GROMACS .gro file of C-alpha atoms in nm:
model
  396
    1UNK     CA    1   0.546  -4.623  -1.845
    2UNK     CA    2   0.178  -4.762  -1.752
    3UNK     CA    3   0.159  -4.412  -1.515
    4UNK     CA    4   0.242  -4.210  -1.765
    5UNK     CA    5   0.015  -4.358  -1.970
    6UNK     CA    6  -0.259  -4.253  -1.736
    7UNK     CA    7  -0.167  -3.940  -1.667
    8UNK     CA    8  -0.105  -3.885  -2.072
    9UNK     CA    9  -0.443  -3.898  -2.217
   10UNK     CA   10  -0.575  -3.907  -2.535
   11UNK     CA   11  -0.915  -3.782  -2.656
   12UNK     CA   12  -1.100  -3.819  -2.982
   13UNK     CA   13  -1.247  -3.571  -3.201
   14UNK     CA   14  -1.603  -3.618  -3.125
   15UNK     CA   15  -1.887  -3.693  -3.383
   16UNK     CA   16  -2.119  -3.401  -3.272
   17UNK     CA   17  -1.833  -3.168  -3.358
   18UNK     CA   18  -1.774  -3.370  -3.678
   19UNK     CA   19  -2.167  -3.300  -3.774
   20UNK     CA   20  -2.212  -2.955  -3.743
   21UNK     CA   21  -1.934  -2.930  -4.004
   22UNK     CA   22  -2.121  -3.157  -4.266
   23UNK     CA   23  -2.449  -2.955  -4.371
   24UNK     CA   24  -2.178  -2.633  -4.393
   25UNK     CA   25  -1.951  -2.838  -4.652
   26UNK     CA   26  -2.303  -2.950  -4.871
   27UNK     CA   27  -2.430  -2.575  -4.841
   28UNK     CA   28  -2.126  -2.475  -4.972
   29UNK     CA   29  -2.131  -2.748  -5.240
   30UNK     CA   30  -2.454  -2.626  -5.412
   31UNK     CA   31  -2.279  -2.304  -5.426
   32UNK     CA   32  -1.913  -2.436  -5.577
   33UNK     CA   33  -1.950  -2.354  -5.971
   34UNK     CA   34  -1.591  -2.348  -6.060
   35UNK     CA   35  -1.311  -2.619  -6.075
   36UNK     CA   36  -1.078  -2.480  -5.837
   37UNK     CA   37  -1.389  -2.485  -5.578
   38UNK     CA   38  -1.522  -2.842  -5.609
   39UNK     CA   39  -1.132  -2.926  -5.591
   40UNK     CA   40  -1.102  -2.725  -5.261
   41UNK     CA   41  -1.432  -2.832  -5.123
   42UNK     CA   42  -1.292  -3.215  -5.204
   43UNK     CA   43  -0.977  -3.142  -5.073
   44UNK     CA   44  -1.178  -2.976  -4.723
   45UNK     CA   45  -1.397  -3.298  -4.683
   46UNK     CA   46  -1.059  -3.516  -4.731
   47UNK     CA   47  -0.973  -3.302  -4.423
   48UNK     CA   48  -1.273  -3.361  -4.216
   49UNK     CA   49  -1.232  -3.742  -4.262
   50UNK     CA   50  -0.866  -3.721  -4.089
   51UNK     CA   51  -1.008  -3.519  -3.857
   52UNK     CA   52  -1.261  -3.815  -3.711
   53UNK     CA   53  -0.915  -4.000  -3.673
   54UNK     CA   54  -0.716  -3.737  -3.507
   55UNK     CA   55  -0.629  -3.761  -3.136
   56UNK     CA   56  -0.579  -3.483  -2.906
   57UNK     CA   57  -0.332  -3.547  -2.573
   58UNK     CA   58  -0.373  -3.374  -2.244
   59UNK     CA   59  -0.258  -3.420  -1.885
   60UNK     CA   60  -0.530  -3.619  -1.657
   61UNK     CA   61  -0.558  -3.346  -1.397
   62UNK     CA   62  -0.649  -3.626  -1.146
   63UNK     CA   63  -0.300  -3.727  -1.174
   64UNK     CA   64  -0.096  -3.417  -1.264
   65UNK     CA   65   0.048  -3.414  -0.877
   66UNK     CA   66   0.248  -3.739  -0.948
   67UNK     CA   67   0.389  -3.563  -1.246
   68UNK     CA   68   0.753  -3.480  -1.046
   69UNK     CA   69   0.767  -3.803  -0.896
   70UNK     CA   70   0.719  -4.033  -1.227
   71UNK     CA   71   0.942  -3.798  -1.428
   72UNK     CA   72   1.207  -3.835  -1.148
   73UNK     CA   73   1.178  -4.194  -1.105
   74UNK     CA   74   1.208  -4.203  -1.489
   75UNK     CA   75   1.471  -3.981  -1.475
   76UNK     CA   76   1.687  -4.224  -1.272
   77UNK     CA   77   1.626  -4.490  -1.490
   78UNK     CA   78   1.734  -4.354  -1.793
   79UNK     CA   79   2.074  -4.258  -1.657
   80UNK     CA   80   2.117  -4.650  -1.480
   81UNK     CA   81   2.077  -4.755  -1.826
   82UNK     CA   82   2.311  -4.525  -2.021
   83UNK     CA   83   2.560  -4.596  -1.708
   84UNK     CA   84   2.490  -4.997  -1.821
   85UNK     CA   85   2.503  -4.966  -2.190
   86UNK     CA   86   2.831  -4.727  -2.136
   87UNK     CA   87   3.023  -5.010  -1.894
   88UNK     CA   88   2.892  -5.304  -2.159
   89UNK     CA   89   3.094  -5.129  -2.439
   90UNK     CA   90   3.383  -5.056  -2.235
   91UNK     CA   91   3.398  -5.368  -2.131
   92UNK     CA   92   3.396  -5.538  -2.448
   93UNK     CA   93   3.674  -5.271  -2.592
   94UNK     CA   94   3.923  -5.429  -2.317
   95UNK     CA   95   3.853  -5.749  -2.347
   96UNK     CA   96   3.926  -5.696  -2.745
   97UNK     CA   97   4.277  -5.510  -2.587
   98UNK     CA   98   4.359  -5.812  -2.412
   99UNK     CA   99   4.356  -6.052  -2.678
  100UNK     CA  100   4.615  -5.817  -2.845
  101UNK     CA  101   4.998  -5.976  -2.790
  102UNK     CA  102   5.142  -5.849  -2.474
  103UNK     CA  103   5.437  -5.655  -2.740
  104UNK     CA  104   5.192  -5.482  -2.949
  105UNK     CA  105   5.024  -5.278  -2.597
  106UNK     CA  106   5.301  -5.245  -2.497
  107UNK     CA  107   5.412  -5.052  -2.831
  108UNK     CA  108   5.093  -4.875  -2.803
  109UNK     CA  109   5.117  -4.797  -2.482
  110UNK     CA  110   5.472  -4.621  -2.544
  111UNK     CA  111   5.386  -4.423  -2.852
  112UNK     CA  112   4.998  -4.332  -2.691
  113UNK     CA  113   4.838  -4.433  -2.991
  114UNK     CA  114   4.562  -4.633  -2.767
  115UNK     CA  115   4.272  -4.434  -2.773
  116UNK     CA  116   4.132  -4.261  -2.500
  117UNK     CA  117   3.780  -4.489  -2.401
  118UNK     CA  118   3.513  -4.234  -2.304
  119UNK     CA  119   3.148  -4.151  -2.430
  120UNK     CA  120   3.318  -3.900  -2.700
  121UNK     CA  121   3.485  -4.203  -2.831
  122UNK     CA  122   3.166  -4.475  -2.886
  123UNK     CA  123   2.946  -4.152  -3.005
  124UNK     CA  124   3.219  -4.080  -3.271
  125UNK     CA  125   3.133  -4.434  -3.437
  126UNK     CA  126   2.839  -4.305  -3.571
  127UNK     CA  127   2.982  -4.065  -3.802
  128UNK     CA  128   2.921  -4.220  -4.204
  129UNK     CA  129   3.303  -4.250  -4.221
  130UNK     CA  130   3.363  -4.484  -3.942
  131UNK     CA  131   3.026  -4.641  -3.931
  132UNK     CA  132   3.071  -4.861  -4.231
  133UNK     CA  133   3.329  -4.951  -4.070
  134UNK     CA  134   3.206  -5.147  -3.803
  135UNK     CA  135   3.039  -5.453  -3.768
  136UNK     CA  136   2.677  -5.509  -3.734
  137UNK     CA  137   2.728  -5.649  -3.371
  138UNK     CA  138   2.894  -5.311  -3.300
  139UNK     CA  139   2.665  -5.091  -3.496
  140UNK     CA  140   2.382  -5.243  -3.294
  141UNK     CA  141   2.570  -5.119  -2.973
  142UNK     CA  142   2.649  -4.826  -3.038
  143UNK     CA  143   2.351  -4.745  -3.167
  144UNK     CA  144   2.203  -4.824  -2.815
  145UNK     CA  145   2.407  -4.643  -2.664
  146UNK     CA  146   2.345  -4.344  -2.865
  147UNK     CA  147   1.911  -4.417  -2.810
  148UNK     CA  148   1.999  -4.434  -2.470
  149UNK     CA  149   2.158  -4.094  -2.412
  150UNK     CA  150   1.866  -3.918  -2.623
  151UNK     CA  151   1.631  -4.062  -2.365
  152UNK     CA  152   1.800  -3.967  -2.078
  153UNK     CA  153   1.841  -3.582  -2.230
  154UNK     CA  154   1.431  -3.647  -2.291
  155UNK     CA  155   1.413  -3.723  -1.938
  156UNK     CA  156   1.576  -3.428  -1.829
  157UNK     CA  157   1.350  -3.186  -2.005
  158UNK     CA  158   1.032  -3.371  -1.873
  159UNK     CA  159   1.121  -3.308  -1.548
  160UNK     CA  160   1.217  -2.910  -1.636
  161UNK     CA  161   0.898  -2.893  -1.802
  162UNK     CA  162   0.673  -3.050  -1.516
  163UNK     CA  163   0.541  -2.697  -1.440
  164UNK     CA  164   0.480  -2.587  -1.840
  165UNK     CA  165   0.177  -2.825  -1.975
  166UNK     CA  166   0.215  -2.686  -2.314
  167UNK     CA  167   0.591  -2.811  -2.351
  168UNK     CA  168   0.519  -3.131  -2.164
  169UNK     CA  169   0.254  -3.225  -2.390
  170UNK     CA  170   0.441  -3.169  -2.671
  171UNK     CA  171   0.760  -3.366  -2.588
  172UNK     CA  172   0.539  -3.644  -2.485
  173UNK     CA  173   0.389  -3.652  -2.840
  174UNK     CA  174   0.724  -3.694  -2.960
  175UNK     CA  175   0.781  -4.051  -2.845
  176UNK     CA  176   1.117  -3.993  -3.114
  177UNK     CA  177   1.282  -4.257  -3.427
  178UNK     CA  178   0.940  -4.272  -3.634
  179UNK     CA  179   0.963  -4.358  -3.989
  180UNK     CA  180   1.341  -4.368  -3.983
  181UNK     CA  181   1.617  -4.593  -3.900
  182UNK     CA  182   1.950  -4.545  -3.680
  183UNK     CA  183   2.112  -4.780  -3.901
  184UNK     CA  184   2.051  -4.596  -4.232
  185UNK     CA  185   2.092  -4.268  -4.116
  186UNK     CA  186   2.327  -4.300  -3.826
  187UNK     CA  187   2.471  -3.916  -3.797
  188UNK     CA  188   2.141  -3.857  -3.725
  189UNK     CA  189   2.148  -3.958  -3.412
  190UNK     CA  190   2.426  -3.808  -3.385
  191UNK     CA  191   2.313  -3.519  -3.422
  192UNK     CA  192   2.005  -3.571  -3.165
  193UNK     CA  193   2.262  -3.646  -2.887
  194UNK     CA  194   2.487  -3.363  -2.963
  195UNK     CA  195   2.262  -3.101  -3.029
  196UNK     CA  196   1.979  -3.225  -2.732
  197UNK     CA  197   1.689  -3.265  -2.939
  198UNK     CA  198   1.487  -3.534  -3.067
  199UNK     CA  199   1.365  -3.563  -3.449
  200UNK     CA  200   0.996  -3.511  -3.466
  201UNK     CA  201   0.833  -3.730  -3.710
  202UNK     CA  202   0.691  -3.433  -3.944
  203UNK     CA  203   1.080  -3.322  -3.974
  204UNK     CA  204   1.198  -3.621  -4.077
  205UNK     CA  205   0.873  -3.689  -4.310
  206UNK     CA  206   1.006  -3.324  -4.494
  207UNK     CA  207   1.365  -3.422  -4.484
  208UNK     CA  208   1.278  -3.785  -4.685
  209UNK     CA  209   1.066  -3.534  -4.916
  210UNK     CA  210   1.346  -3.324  -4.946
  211UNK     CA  211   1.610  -3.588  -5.019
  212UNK     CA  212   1.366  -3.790  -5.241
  213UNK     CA  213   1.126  -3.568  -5.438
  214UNK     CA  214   0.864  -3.741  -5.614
  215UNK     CA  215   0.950  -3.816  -6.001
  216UNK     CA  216   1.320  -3.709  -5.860
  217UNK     CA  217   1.219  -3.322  -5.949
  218UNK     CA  218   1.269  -3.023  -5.793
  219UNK     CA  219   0.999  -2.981  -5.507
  220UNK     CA  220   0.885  -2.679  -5.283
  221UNK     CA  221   0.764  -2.684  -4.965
  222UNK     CA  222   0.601  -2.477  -4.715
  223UNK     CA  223   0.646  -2.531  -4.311
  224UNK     CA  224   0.472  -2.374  -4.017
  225UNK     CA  225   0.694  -2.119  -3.833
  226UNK     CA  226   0.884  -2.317  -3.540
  227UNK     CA  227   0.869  -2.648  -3.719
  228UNK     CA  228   1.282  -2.660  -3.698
  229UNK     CA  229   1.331  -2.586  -4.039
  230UNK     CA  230   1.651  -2.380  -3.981
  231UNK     CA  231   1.764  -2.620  -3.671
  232UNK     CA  232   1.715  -2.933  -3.787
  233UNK     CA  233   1.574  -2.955  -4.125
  234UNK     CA  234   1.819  -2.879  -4.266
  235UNK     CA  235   2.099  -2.995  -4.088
  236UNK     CA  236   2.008  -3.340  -4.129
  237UNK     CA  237   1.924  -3.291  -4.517
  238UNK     CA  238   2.286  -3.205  -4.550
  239UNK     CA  239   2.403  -3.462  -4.339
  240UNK     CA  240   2.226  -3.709  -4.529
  241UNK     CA  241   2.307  -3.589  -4.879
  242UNK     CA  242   2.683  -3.462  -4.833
  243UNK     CA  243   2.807  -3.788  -4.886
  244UNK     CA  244   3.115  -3.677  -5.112
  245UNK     CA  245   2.929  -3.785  -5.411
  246UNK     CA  246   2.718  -3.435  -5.396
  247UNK     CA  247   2.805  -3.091  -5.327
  248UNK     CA  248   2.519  -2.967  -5.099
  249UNK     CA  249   2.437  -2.596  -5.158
  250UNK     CA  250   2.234  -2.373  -4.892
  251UNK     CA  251   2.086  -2.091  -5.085
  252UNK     CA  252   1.971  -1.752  -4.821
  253UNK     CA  253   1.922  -1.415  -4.871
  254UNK     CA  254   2.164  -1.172  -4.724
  255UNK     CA  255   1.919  -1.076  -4.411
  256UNK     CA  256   1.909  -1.469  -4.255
  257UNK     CA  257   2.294  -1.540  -4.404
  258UNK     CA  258   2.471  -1.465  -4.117
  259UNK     CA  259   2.201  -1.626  -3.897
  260UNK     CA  260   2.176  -1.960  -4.103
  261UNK     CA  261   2.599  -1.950  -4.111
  262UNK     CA  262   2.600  -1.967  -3.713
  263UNK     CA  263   2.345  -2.230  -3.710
  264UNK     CA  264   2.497  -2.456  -3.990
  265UNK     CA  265   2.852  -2.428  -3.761
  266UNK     CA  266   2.684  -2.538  -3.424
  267UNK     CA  267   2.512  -2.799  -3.597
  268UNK     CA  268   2.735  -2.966  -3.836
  269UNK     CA  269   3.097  -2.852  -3.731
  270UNK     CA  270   3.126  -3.040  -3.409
  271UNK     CA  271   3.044  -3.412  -3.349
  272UNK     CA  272   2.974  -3.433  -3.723
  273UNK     CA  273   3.272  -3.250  -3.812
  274UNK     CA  274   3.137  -3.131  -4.185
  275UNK     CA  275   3.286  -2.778  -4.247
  276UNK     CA  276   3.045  -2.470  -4.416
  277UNK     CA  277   3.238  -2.294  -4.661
  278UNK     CA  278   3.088  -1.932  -4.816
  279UNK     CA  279   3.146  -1.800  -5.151
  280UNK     CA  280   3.094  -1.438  -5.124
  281UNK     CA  281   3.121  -1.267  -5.492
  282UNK     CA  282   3.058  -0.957  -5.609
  283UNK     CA  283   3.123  -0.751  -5.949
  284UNK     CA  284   3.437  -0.565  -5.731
  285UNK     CA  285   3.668  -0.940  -5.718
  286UNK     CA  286   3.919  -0.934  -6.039
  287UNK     CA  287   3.910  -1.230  -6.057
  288UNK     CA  288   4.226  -1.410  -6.216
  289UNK     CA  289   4.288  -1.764  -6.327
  290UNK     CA  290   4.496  -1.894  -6.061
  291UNK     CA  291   4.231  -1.781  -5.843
  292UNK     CA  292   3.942  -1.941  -6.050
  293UNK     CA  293   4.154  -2.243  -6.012
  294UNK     CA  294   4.126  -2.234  -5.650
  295UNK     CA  295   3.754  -2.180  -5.637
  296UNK     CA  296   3.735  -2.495  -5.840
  297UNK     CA  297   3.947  -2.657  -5.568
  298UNK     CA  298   3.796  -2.544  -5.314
  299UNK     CA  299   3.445  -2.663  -5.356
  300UNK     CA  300   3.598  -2.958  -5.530
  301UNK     CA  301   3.678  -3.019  -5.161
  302UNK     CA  302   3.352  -2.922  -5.024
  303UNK     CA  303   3.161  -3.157  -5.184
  304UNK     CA  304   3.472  -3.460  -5.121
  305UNK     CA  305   3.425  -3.351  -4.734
  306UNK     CA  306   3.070  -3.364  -4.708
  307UNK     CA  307   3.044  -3.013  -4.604
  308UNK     CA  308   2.800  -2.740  -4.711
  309UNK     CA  309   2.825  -2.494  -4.958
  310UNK     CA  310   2.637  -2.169  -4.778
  311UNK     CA  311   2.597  -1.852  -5.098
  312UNK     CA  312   2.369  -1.586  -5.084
  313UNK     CA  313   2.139  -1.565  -5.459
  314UNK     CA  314   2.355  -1.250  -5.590
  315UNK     CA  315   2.692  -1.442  -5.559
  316UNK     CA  316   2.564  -1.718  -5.794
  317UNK     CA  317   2.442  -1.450  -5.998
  318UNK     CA  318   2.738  -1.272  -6.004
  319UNK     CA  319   2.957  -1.517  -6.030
  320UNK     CA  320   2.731  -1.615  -6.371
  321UNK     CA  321   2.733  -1.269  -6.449
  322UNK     CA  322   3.125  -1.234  -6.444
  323UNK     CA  323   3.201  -1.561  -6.680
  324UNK     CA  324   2.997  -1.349  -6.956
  325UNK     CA  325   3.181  -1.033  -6.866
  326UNK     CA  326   3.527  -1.268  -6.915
  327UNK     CA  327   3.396  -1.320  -7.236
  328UNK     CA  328   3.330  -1.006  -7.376
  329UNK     CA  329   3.702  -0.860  -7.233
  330UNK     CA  330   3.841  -1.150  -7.412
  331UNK     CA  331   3.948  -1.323  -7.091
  332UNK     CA  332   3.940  -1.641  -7.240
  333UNK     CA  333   4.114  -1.897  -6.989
  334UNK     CA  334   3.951  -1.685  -6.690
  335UNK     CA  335   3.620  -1.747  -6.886
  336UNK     CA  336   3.687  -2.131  -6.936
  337UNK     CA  337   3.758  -2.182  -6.579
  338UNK     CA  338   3.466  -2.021  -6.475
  339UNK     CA  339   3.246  -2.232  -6.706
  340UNK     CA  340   3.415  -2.551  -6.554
  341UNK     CA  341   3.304  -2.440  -6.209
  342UNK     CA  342   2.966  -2.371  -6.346
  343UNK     CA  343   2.911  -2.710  -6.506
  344UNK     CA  344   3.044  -2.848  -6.218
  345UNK     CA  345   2.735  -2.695  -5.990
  346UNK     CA  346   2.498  -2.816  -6.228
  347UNK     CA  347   2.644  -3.164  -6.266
  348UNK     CA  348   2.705  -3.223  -5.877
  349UNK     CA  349   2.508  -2.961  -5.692
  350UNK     CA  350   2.206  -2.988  -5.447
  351UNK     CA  351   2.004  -2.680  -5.337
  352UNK     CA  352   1.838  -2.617  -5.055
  353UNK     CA  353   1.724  -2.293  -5.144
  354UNK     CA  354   1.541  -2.079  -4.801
  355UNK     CA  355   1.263  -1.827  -4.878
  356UNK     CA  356   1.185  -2.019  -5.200
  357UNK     CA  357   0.950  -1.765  -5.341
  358UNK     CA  358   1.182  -1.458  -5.283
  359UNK     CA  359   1.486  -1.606  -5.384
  360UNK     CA  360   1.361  -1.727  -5.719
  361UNK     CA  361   1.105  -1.479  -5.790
  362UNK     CA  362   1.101  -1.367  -6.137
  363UNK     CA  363   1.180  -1.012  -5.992
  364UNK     CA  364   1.475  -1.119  -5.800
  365UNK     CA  365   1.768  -1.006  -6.112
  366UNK     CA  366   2.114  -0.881  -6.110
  367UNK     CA  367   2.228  -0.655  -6.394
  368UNK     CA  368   2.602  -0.587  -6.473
  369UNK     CA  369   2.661  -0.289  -6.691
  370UNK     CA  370   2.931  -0.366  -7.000
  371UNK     CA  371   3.123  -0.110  -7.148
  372UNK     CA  372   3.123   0.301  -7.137
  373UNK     CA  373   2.826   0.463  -7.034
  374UNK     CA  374   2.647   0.639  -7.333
  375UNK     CA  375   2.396   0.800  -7.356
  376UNK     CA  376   1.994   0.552  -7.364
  377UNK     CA  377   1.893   0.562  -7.753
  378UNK     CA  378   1.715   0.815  -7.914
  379UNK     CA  379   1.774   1.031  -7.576
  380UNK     CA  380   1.640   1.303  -7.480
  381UNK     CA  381   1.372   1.282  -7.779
  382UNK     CA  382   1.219   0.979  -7.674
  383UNK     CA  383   1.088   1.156  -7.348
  384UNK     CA  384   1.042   1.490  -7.439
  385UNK     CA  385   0.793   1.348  -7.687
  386UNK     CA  386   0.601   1.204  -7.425
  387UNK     CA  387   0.583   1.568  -7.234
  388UNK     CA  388   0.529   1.744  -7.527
  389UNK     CA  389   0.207   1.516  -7.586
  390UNK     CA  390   0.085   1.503  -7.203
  391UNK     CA  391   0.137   1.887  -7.223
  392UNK     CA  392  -0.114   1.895  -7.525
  393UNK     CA  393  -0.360   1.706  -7.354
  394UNK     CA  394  -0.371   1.862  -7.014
  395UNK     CA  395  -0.381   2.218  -7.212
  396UNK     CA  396  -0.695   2.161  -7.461
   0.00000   0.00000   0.00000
């Protein structure tokens, strides 16, 4: 680690660069008439006082030939230690076997209900179900175990990215577990060893935001592209909040559905094991109690799951759409059913809604037509009015 830290060097914003910005800020401060201006000029020296604290990293090109060689060696050491932490936990799950009567393994041995000890098995405990589970000797092990194996995949893509300084820099930023705990969040982690990535601490800062919005409101945010909104964002904002106590609802628009569907599945379907459901709807479903009823059920058993909801904004507007329409045909027990399910989304329901600004954009609607056509009011005079009068006016 002391190499690294020499070839890994940090650098300062420098105060002549910090200067030449200050006479630029007052120039434009004898200009700044308006409210929204001193409050931008404010918020832009605010900016140049982080910047004196902000540290660049770079590679110390005296030392970038021993980059191979410390990455290997580091390499090594990561997998001696998940080979350590692996044999101390397999160790101490025999020794717990042994203590069992000699009758009872035996009985487990003969129906194969003794589980199968492998990595699959000690990642597993880290899911929320069996987590709480455990005691806080065990939690503590696992947990290393789990820290360990997201170093060692670290390792791994040091040494692939010995040749690409622009990669290596940035996964040697991410030193990884700032500003959140294993313990509190442990599917996290999970999710870090299964899906090969470490959570940067700007993802994690959004994903607290997220989960805890100031004054508990509704909050909007905007990220950079590439940030991992899509990736990991989000994934862990469900994991977090699908606790079977919330129904967690991922609002897209039809373009990235299909895209955000696959992602959601390789993400939360395996080690996790949280299912997506989809509730396509349109205007074309006759829709019929019994099969209200099993809407209901079905993200009744969503949210018990901890799985996400994934809709698209023109099935919940549909689907709102069609309870009126159940009204007005007199389809009163369809219609009551439908308002259960809606009360139930606005009693239980979190949304993460993608593309804020589109999706709930005033000029995002869905109309349904009701009835027989006929004919607009006052048709055709109140247009050929209009022509008549344009005609009159072009003419004199």
């Amino acid at each position: 680690s002391s190499l690294i830290s020499k070839i890994f060097r940090g650098r300062s914003t420098s105060s002549g660069e910090i200067t030449k910005l200050i006479p630029l800020l007052d120039f434009l401060d004898e200009k700044a008439e308006l409210g929204f201006e001193r409050r931008y000029l404010g918020e832009l020296r605010q900016s140049l006082d982080s910047l004196k604290d902000h540290m660049s990293w770079g590679l110390a090109q005296d030392h970038a030939s021993a980059l191979p060689m410390v990455f290997q060696e580091h390499l090594v050491q990561c997998e001696t230690n998940v080979k350590s932490v692996y044999e101390a936990l397999s160790n101490a799950v025999n020794q717990i076997q042994q203590n069992i009567p000699v009758a009872i393994q035996q009985a487990i041995q003969n129906t194969r209900y003794r589980p199968r000890i492998c990595p699959m098995f000690f990642l597993e405990q880290l899911k929320t179900s069996r987590w709480s589970a455990l005691s806080k000797s065990w939690q503590d092990a696992i947990a290393q175990y789990g820290l360990a194996i997201t170093a060692l995949q670290q390792a791994k893509r040091l040494v692939s990215f010995c040749k690409d300084q622009t990669d290596l820099v940035r996964e040697l930023e991410n030193s990884g577990h700032e500003g959140w705990r294993v313990h509190e969040y442990p599917e996290w982690l999970l999710l870090e060893c299964e899906s090969e990535i470490i959570i940067r601490q700007v993802q994690q800062q959004i994903a607290r935001h997220m989960m805890q919005p100031p004054d508990d409101r509704n909050t909007s945010l905007q990220l950079n592209m590439g940030e991992g909104k899509s990736s990991v964002i989000v994934p862990i904002v469900v994991s977090a909040q699908g606790d079977g106590s919330h129904l967690v609802r991922v609002v897209v628009a039809k373009p990235q559905s299909k895209q955000m569907y696959q992602m959601l599945v390789s993400k939360l379907a395996g080690f996790l094991d949280r299912p997506v459901y989809q509730l396509p709807f349109s205007r074309d479903i006759q829709l019929s109690e019994s099969q209200a009823e099993t809407i209901h059920k079905h993200v009744t058993r969503c949210m018990r799951e901890g799985g996400v909801l994934l809709v698209q904004p023109e099935h919940l507007l549909s689907f709102q759409l069609m309870e009126l329409e159940c009204h007005a045909n007199q389809k009163s027990r369809v219609a009551e059913k439908m308002v259960e399910i809606r009360q139930f989304f606005h009693e239980s329901s979190t949304d993460v809604v993608d593309e804020i600004d589109e999706n709930l954009g005033v000029k995002f609607e869905l109309v349904y037509t009701v009835g027989q056509q006929r004919p607009i009011d006052h048709s055709p005079d109140r247009w050929r009015v209009i022509q008549e009068v344009l005609g009159l006016v072009f003419h004199s």
